[in-house]
Amino acid sequence: MKLKAQASAVIPMEKGIFKMIAYSENEDDSAPHFAIVSQKFDAFSPVVVRIHSECFTGDLFHSKRCDCGEQLDQA
């Protein structure tokens, strides 16, 4: 499987300015993979990576049913 960047957008967030990039094999994919990259990204420095567990309620809305939002905040 070879993923290609299909779309991107600059997203201002609480923690800074990020670029969101959607990757998939083809542009018709209804569930692409996303990378959210900090504006401060330096390809020559170590990179902190967090792989999303698909817990939108925890990560986005800080649901009390899990600690995914807390994990994301710490990352």
Coordinates of C-alpha atoms in Angstrom, one line a residue:
M1 CA 0.0 0.0 0.0
K2 CA 1.4 3.4 -1.0
L3 CA -0.3 6.4 0.5
K4 CA -0.3 9.8 -1.2
A5 CA -1.0 13.2 0.2
Q6 CA -4.6 14.0 -1.0
A7 CA -5.3 17.3 0.7
S8 CA -3.9 19.7 3.3
A9 CA -5.0 22.7 5.4
V10 CA -3.4 25.0 7.9
I11 CA -5.2 24.7 11.3
P12 CA -4.7 27.2 14.1
M13 CA -5.0 25.4 17.4
E14 CA -4.6 26.1 21.1
K15 CA -1.1 24.7 21.0
G16 CA 0.0 26.5 17.9
I17 CA -0.3 26.5 14.1
F18 CA -0.5 23.0 12.5
K19 CA -0.8 21.6 9.0
M20 CA -3.2 18.7 8.6
I21 CA -2.5 16.4 5.7
A22 CA -4.8 13.7 4.5
Y23 CA -3.2 10.5 3.1
S24 CA -4.8 7.7 1.2
E25 CA -4.2 5.3 -1.7
N26 CA -6.7 7.2 -3.8
E27 CA -8.7 10.4 -3.6
D28 CA -12.0 8.6 -3.2
D29 CA -11.0 7.0 0.1
S30 CA -13.8 7.8 2.7
A31 CA -11.4 7.2 5.7
P32 CA -8.0 8.7 5.0
H33 CA -5.1 8.7 7.4
F34 CA -4.2 12.1 8.8
A35 CA -0.9 13.7 9.9
I36 CA -1.0 16.9 12.0
V37 CA 2.4 18.6 11.8
S38 CA 3.5 21.5 13.9
Q39 CA 4.6 24.7 12.2
K40 CA 7.8 24.3 14.3
F41 CA 8.7 21.0 12.7
D42 CA 12.4 20.6 12.0
A43 CA 13.3 17.6 9.9
F44 CA 16.8 17.6 11.4
S45 CA 15.6 17.3 15.1
P46 CA 14.0 14.3 16.8
V47 CA 10.3 14.1 16.2
V48 CA 7.6 13.4 18.8
V49 CA 4.9 11.1 17.3
R50 CA 1.6 10.1 18.6
I51 CA -0.5 7.5 16.8
H52 CA -4.2 8.2 17.1
S53 CA -6.3 5.4 18.5
E54 CA -9.4 6.7 16.7
C55 CA -10.9 7.8 20.0
F56 CA -12.6 11.0 18.7
T57 CA -14.7 11.5 21.8
G58 CA -11.7 11.3 24.1
D59 CA -9.3 13.2 22.0
L60 CA -11.6 15.9 20.7
F61 CA -14.2 16.2 23.4
H62 CA -12.2 14.9 26.5
S63 CA -14.8 12.3 27.3
K64 CA -14.5 11.1 30.9
R65 CA -15.0 7.4 29.8
C66 CA -11.3 7.2 28.8
D67 CA -7.9 8.9 29.3
C68 CA -7.3 9.5 25.5
G69 CA -7.7 13.3 25.8
E70 CA -5.2 13.4 28.7
Q71 CA -2.8 11.3 26.7
L72 CA -3.0 13.6 23.8
D73 CA -2.5 16.7 26.0
Q74 CA 0.6 15.1 27.5
A75 CA 1.9 14.3 24.0

